[in-house]
XYZ file of C-alpha atoms in Angstrom:
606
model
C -122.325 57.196 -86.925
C -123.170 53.653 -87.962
C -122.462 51.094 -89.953
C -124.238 48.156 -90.991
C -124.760 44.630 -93.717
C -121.697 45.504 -96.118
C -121.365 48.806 -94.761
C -119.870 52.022 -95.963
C -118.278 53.528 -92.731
C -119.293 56.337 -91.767
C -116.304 57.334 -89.365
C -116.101 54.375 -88.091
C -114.304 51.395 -86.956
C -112.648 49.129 -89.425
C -114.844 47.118 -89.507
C -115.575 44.343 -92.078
C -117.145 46.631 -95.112
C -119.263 48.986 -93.180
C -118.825 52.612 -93.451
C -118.396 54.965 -90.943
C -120.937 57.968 -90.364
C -118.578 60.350 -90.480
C -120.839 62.471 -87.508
C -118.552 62.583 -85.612
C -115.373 63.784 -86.077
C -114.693 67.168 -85.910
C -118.362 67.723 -85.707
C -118.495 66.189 -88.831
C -120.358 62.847 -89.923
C -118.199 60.717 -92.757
C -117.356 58.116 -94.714
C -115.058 57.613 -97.704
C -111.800 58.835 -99.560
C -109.374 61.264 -101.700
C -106.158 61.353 -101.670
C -105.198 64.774 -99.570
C -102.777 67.849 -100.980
C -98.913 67.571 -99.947
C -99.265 69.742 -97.082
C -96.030 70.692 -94.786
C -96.448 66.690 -93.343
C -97.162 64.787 -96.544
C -99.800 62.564 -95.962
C -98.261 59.105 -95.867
C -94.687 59.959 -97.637
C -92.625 57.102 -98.099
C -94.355 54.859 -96.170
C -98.367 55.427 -95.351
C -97.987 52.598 -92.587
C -96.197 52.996 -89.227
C -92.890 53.592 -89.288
C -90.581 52.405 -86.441
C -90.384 55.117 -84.143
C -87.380 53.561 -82.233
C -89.264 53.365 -78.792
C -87.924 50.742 -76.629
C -89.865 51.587 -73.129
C -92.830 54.207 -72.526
C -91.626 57.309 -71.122
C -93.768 58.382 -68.402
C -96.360 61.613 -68.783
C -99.480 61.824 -70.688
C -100.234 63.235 -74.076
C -103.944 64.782 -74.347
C -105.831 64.870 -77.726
C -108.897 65.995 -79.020
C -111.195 64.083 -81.377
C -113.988 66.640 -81.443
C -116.992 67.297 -79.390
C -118.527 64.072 -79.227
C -118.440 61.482 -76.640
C -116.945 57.939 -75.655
C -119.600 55.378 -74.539
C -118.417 52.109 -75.627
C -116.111 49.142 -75.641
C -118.308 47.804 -78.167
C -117.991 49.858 -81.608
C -119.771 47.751 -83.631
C -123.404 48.312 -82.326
C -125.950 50.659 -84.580
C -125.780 52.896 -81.309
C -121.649 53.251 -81.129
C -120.567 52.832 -83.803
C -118.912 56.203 -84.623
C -115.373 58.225 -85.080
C -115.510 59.200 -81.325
C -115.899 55.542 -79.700
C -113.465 54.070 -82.394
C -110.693 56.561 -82.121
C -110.000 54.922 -78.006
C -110.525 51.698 -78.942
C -108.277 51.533 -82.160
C -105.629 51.871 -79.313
C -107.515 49.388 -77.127
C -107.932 46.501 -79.418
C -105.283 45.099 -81.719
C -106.452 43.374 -85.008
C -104.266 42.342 -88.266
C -104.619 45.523 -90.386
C -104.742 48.980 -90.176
C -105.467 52.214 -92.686
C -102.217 53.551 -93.261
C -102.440 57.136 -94.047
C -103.716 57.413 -97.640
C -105.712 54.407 -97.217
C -103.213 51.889 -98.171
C -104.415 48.493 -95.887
C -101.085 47.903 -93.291
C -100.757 45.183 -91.476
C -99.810 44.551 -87.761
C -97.095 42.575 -87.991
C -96.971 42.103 -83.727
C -100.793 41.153 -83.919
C -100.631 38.337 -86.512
C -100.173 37.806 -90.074
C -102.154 36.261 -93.071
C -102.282 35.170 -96.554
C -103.799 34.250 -99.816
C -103.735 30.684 -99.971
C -106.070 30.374 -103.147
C -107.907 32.879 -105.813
C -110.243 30.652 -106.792
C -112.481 30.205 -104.545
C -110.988 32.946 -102.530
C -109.442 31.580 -99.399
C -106.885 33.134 -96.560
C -105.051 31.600 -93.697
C -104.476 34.234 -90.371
C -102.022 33.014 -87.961
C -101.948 34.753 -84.690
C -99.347 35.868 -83.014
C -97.932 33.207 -80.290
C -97.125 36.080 -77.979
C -100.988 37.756 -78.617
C -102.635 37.677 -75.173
C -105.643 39.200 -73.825
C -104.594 42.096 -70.618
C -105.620 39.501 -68.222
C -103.752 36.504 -69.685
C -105.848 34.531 -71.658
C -104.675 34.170 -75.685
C -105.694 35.354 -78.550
C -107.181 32.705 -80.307
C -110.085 32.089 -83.122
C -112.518 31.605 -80.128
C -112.224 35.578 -80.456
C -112.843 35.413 -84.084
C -115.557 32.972 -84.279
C -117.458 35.223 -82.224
C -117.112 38.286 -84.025
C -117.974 36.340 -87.128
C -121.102 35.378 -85.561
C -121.995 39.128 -84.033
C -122.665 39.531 -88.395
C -125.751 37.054 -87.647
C -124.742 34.286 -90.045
C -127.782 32.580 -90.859
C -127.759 29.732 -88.223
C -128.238 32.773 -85.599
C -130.707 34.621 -87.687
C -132.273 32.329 -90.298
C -133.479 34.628 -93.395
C -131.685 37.758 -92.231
C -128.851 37.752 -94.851
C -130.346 35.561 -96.825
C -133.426 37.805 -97.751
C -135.691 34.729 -97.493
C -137.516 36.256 -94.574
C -138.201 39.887 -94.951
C -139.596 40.040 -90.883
C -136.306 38.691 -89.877
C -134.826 40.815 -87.327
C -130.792 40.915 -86.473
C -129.831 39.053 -82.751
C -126.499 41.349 -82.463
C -126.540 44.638 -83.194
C -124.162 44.802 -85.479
C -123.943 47.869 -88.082
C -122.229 45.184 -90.743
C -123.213 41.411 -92.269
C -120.573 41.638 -94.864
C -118.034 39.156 -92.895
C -120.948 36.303 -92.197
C -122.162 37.326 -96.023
C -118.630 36.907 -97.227
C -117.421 33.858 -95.705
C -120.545 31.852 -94.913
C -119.065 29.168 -93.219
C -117.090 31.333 -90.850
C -113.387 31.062 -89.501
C -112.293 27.117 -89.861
C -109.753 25.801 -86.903
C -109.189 24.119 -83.647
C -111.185 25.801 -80.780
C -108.520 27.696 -78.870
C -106.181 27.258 -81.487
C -103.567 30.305 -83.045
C -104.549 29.737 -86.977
C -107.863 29.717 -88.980
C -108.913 30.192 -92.222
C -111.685 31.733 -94.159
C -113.217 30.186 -97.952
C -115.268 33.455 -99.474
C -118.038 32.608 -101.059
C -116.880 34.702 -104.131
C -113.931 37.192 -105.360
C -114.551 39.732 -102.480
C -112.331 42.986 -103.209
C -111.883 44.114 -99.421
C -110.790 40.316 -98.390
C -108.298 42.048 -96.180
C -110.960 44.017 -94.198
C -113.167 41.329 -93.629
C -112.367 40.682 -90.249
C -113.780 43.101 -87.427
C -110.909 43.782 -84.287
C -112.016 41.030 -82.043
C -113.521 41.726 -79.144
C -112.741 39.066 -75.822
C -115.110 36.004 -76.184
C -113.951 34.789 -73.268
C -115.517 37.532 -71.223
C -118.852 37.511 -73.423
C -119.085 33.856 -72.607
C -118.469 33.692 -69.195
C -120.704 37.050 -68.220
C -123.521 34.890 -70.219
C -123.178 32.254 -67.787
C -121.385 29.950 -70.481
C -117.600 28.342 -70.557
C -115.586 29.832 -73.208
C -115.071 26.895 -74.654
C -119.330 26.035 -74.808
C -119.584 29.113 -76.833
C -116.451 28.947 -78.952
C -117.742 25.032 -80.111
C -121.603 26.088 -79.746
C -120.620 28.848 -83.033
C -118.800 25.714 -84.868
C -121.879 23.911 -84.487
C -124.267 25.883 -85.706
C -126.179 25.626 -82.030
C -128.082 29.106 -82.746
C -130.017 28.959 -79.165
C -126.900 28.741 -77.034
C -125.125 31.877 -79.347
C -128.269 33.751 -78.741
C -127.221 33.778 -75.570
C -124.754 36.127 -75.438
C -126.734 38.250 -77.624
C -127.800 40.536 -74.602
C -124.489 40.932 -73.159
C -122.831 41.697 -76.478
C -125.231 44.502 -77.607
C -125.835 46.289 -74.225
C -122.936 45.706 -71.759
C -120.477 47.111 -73.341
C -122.052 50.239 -73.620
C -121.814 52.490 -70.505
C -123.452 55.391 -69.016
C -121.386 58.460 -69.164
C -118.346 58.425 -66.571
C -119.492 54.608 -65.337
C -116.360 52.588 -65.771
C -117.140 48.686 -65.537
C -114.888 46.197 -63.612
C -111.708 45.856 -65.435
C -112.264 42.285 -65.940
C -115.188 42.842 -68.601
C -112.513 45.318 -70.467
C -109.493 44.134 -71.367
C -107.000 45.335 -73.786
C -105.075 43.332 -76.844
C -103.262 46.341 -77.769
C -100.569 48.728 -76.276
C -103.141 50.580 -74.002
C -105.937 49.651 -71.939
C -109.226 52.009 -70.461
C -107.462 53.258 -67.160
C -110.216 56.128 -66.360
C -113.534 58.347 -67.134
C -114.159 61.389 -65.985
C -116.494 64.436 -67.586
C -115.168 64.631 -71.350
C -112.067 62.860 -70.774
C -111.301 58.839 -71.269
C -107.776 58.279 -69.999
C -106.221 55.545 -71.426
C -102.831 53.427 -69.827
C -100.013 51.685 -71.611
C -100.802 48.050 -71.137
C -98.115 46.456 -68.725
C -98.700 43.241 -70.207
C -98.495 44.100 -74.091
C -96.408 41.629 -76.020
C -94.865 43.835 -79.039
C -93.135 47.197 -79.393
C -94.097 49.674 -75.905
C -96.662 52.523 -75.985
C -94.426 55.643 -76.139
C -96.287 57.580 -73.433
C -97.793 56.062 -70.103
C -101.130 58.403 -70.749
C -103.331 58.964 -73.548
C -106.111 61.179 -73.134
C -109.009 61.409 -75.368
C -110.871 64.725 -74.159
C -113.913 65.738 -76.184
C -114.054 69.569 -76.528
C -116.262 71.829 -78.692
C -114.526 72.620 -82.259
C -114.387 76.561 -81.199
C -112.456 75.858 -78.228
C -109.888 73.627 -79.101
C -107.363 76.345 -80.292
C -107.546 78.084 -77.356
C -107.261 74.874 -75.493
C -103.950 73.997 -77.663
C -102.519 77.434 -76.940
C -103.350 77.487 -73.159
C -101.643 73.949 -72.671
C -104.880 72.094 -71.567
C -104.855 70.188 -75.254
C -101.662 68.849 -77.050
C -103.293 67.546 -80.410
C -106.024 68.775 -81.894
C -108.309 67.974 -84.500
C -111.343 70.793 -84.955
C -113.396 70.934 -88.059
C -111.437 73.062 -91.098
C -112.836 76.607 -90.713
C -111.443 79.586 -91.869
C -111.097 81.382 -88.661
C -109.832 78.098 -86.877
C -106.943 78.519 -89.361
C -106.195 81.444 -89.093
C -106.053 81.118 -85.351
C -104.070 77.993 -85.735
C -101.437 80.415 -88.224
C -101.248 83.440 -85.494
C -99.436 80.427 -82.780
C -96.341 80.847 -84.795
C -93.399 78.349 -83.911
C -95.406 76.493 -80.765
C -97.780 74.655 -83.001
C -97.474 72.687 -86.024
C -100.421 72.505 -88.298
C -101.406 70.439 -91.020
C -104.247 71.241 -93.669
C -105.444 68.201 -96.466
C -108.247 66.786 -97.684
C -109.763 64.106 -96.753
C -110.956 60.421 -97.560
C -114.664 61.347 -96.096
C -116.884 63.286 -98.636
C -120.098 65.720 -97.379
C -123.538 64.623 -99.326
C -127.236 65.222 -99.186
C -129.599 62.200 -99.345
C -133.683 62.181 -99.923
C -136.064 60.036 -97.881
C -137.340 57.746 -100.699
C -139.953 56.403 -98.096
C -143.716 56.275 -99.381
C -144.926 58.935 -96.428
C -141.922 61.401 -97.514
C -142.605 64.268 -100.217
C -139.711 63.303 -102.264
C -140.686 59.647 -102.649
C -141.737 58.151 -105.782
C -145.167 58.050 -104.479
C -145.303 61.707 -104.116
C -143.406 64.262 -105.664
C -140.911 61.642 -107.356
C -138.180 61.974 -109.640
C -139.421 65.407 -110.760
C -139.483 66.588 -106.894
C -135.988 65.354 -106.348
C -134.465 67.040 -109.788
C -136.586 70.905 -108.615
C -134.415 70.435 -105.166
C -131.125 69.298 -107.117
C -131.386 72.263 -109.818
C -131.505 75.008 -106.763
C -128.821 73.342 -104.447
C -126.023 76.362 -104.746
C -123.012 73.580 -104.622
C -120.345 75.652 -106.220
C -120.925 78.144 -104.027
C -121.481 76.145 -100.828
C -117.909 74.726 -102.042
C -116.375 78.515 -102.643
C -117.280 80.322 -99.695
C -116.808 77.153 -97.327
C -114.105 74.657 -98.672
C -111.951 76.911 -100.870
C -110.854 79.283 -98.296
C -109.049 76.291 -96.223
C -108.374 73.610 -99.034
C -108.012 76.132 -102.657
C -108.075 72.661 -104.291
C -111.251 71.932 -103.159
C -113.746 71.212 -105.988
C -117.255 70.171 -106.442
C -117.647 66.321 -105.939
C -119.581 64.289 -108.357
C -119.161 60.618 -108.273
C -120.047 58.917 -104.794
C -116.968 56.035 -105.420
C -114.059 57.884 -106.310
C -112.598 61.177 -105.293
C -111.592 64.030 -107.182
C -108.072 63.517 -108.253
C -108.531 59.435 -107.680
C -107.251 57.722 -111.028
C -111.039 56.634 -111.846
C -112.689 59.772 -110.638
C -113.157 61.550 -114.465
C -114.081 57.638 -115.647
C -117.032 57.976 -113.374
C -117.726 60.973 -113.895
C -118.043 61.294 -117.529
C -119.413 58.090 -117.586
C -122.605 58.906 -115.119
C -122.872 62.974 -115.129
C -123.713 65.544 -118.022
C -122.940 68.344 -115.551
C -126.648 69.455 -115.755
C -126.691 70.478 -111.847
C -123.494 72.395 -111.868
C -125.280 76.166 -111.652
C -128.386 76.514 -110.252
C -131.257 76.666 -112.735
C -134.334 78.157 -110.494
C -136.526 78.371 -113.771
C -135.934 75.165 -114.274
C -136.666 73.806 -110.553
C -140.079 75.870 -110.282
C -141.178 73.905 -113.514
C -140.086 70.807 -112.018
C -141.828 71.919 -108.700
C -145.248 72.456 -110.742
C -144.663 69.264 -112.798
C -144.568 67.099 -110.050
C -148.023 68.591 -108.636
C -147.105 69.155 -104.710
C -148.570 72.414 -103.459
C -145.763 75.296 -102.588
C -144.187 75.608 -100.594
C -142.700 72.633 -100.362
C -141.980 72.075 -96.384
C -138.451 69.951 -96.690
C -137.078 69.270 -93.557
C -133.009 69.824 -93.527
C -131.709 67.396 -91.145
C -127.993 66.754 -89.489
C -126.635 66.905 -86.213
C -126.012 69.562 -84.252
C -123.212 71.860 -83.267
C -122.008 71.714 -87.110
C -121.042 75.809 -88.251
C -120.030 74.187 -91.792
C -123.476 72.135 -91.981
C -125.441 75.020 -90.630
C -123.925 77.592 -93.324
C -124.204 75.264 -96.038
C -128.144 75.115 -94.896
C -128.125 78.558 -94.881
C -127.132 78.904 -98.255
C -129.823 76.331 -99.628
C -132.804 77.719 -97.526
C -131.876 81.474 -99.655
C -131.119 79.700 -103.351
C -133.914 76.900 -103.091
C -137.319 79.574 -101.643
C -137.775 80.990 -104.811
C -138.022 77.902 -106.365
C -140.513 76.985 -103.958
C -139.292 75.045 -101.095
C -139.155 76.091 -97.761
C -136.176 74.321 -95.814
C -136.525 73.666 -92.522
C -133.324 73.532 -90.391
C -133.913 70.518 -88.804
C -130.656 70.142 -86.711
C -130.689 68.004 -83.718
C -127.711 66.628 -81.132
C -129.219 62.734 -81.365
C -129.199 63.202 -85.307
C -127.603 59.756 -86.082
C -129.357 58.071 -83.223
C -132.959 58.497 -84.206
C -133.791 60.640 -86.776
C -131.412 59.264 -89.560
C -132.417 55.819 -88.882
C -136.377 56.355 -88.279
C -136.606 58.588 -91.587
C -137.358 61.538 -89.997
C -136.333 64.326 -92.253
C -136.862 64.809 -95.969
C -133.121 65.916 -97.025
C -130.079 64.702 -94.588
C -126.980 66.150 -94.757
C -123.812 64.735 -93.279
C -120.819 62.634 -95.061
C -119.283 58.614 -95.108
C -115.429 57.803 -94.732
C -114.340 55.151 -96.893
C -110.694 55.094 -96.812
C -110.557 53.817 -100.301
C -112.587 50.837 -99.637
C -114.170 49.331 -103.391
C -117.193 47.405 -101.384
C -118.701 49.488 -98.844
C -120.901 51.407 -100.977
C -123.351 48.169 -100.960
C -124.250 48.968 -97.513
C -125.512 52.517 -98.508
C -127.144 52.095 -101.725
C -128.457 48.485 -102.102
C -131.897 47.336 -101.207
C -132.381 46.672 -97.301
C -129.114 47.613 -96.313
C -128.461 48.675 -92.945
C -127.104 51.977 -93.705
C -129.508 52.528 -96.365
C -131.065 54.893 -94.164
C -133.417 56.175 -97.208
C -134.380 53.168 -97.904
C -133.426 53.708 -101.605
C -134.179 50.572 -103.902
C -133.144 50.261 -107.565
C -133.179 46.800 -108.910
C -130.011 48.067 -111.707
C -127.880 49.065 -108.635
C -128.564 46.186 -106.794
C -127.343 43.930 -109.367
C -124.503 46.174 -110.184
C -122.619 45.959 -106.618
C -123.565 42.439 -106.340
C -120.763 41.843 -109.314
C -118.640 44.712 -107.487
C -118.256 42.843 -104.436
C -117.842 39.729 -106.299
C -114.047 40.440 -108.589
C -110.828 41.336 -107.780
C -110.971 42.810 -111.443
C -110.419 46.953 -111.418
C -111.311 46.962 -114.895
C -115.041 45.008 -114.761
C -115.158 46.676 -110.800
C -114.878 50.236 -112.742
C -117.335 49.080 -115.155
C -119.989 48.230 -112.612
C -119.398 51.444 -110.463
C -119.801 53.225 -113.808
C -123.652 51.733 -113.941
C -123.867 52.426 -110.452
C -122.992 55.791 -110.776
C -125.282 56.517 -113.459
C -128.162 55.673 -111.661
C -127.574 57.483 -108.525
C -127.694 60.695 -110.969
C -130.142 59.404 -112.963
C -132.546 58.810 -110.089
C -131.118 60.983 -107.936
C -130.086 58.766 -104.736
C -127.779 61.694 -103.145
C -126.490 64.619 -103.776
C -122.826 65.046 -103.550
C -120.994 67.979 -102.215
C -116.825 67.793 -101.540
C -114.577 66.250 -99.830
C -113.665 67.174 -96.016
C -110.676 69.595 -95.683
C -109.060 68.854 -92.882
C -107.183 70.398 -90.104
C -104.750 68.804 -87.537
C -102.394 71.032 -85.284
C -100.373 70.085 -82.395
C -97.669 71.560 -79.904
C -94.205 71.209 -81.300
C -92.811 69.382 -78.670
C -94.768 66.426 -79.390
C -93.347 64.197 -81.821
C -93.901 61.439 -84.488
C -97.668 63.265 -84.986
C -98.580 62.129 -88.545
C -102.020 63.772 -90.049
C -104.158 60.918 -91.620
C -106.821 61.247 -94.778
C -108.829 58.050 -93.329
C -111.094 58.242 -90.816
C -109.234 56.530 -87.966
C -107.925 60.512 -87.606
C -104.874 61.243 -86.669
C -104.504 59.735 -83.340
C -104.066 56.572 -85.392
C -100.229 56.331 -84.353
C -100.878 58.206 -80.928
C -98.883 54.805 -79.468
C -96.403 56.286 -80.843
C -96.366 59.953 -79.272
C -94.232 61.238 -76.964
C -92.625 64.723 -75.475
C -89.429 65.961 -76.960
């Protein structure tokens, strides 16, 4: 699950305009948003944000949840290797930042972590001011050294000259970073005294997700130092410009904060800036502490356990005690499971701000480029994909409101969705039209069968049926897909192009920007390297107004052409399912994709 240069997240961090890969949770890759069905906890009622849970010390016990059956290997989120639901759900509670999704999307803010604000439109600029209390586990502040360096992990041009820029197409990133957008966005970086509690940040233009620029900060202190630098050198090296002493820390940012499996570094090189901090690692479990030494409102419960189990397990674990939250992918049976607990569990089903999708390889070697079978390849496949029924016999069932999906940038039931829609789709793909595809199939002159590779990662049973149900609609058209499933999906065969058709989904928690990072020319989560001149010029006036109206009216274009040339495939949007014993309380289910451990500081046992 990545995210990269003006990223849409798959589920991922928040992290300035990338989108998480939504791989991850619940065995399910994602990344962006719909506003989900009252359910018996309305998502986000009165207040989406955090509501004061009127905890004045942290009771002692532990509270164990389950994310899904991935795994934790990272400090670091933000790298094209970690960046994923499963490392971002521990350290959301690890480290603090100004904002936070609140339940519907709405963009909260952290009142205990800092504050900022608009201090001009035009140009766009915003002052943060730190809290004087914020403080790093071992003592040191929270300062703008900790946000000049995470503006610089983006690769501003001084640390990789023609990377953003475009003027050098061999340019190659220094950090491995799965966004640009903050460095793109604010070229000049964070402006303020080294060590100092206030910065601010000039856009270069009307950016709509201003207040999701900024990355959670990881410790520069400990970067520095590790690299063999003061933190000082490298806090004034970034305010210079000095790209060769930066670099420097390049190898310690992308690779030592990822760790092999159970391998715990010396606290030192992980501190917290948030109400817990990494206290253990053992098998599938990461068992997280209240942090002594946090400066706001107290965790609620000493322990937090994240403790990766398989989907089909997790009920059993809830009922059996080993599991106190759960969050399994939305199948029929786990429902129904979830139902026959009666009064011990409390369950939750919605839908969710992270929509399912399938996306061609538009590079020169692949069948469905435009160098092979083209545009009249890519409409054969679209004309057999059985969506309404993939959506019927899988979605409906847990979410009835569940409906085909056919914009990328607004969800059904989203006050722009039928805008977009009408504006970009004649409904020609609705039922499948085999006819149609095998004259499409013998206009675009590739020999049947046509071998098409399905690819998404493994362990999936809503992926694998929804496979299953292409493979038998699209053969007599002439294809023959391949279930290509594999566990390292996201790792290597998304990102090298290996497959012909990928399946999985983005989160964007109603972000307007992150899109860019998907669609537009030599983006890092472009991973089909799709290129279309009109959409490229479209977003770069989307990310460039605070304007719905002329953003609508550019998303509209945008929209278009994904249909037109056939980009990606749309399916739905995730139905989710959240359950948890009833003697844990202030549990609130989420539609974002920072899942709904996103207020575990708050949980405790009745």
């Amino acid at each position: 699950n990545m995210k990269f240069r003006g990223t849409k997240a798959a589920l991922a961090v928040l992290v300035s305009g990338a989108l998480v890969l939504s791989a991850c949770s619940s065995g399910d890759e994602a990344e962006d948003g719909a506003k989900p069905a009252a359910s018996e906890t309305a998502i986000g009622g009165d207040n989406p944000c955090a509501r004061d849970a009127g905890i004045k010390e942290t009771a002692d016990g532990q509270v164990v949840y389950s994310p899904g059956p991935g795994k934790w290997d990272g400090y670091n989120t933000l790298t094209s290797r970690t960046n994923s639901v499963y490392n971002s759900v521990v350290m959301d509670q690890v480290l603090g930042n100004f904002v936070y999704f609140g339940t519907d999307g709405t963009i909260c803010e952290d009142k205990e972590f800092g504050s900022f604000e608009v201090v001009s439109q035009d140009p766009l600029e915003m002052k943060y001011t730190i809290s004087d209390k914020a403080k790093w586990s071992d003592g040191t502040p929270i300062t703008i050294n900790d946000f000049l360096l995470g503006w610089a992990s983006q690769n501003p041009e001084f640390v990789a000259p023609g990377l953003i820029s475009g003027a050098n197409e061999e340019a190659e990133a220094v950090f491995d970073h799965v966004s640009t957008v903050w460095a793109e966005q604010v070229p000049e970086g964070p402006q303020g005294e080294i060590n100092g509690k206030t910065f601010t940040m000039k856009f270069k233009g009307a950016y709509p997700d201003y207040k999701i620029t900024v990355d959670p900060p990881l410790p520069a202190h400990v970067v520095a130092t590790k690299s063999g630098l003061t933190p000082d050198q490298l806090a004034q090296a970034i305010q210079n410009r000095d790209g060769e002493t930066v670099r420097k820390v390049a190898e310690f940012w992308n690779k030592k904060w990822i760790f092999n499996p159970g391998e715990l570094p010396e606290p030192d090189v992980i501190p917290s800036s948030n109400r817990y901090q990494i206290k253990a690692w053992k098998d599938n479990n990461v068992t997280l502490e209240a942090n002594p030494n946090y400066w706001g409102t107290p965790a609620g419960t000493k322990n937090l356990v994240f403790s990766y189990v398989d989907d089909n397990q997790m009920a059993q674990s809830l009922q059996n005690g080993d599991l106190d939250v759960i969050r399994p992918q939305a199948t029929v049976d786990t429902v129904d499971t979830l139902k026959g607990m009666g009064s011990s569990v409390n369950m939750s089903t919605y839908s969710e701000l992270t929509w399912e999708h399938l996306d061609f390889n538009f590079r020169d070697n692949n069948v469905f480029s435009d160098s092979q079978g083209g545009q009249k390849l890519r409409e054969a496949f679209a004309y057999c994909i059985p969506r309404q029924t993939i959506v019927d016999n899988i979605i409906k069932p847990i979410d009835p409101n569940a409906t085909v999906m056919n914009v990328r940038e607004a969800f059904p039931g989203d006050a722009d969705y039928e805008t977009l829609t009408s504006a970009s789709y004649d409904g020609r793909y609705d039922t499948v039209d085999i006819e149609k595809a095998k004259q499409l199939v013998a206009e675009s002159g590739v020999q049947t069968p046509v071998k098409v590779r399905l690819g998404y990662r493994a362990g999936n049973q809503r992926r694998t049926e929804t496979v299953q149900a292409i493979q038998s609609s699209c053969k007599d058209a002439g294809f023959n897909v391949e279930d290509a499933a594999k566990e390292d999906f996201f790792a290597k065969d998304l990102k090298n192009g290996d497959y012909e058709v990928a399946l999985y989904a983005w989160s964007s928690s109603n972000q307007i920007a992150t899109g860019q990072n998907i669609m537009s020319s030599g983006r890092q989560q472009n991973y089909g390297k799709y290129s279309n001149p009109v959409v490229d010029e479209a977003w770069d006036k989307v990310t460039n107004t605070l304007d719905r109206g002329e953003q609508v009216e550019q998303l509209k274009v945008i929209e278009k052409q994904a249909w037109d040339t056939l980009f990606n495939i749309p399916l739905y949007a995730h139905p989710a399912v959240v359950a948890w014993k009833s003697k844990i309380k202030n549990v609130r289910p989420t539609a974002t994709q920072v899942t709904v451990s996103w207020n575990a500081y708050q949980w405790r046992m009745k």
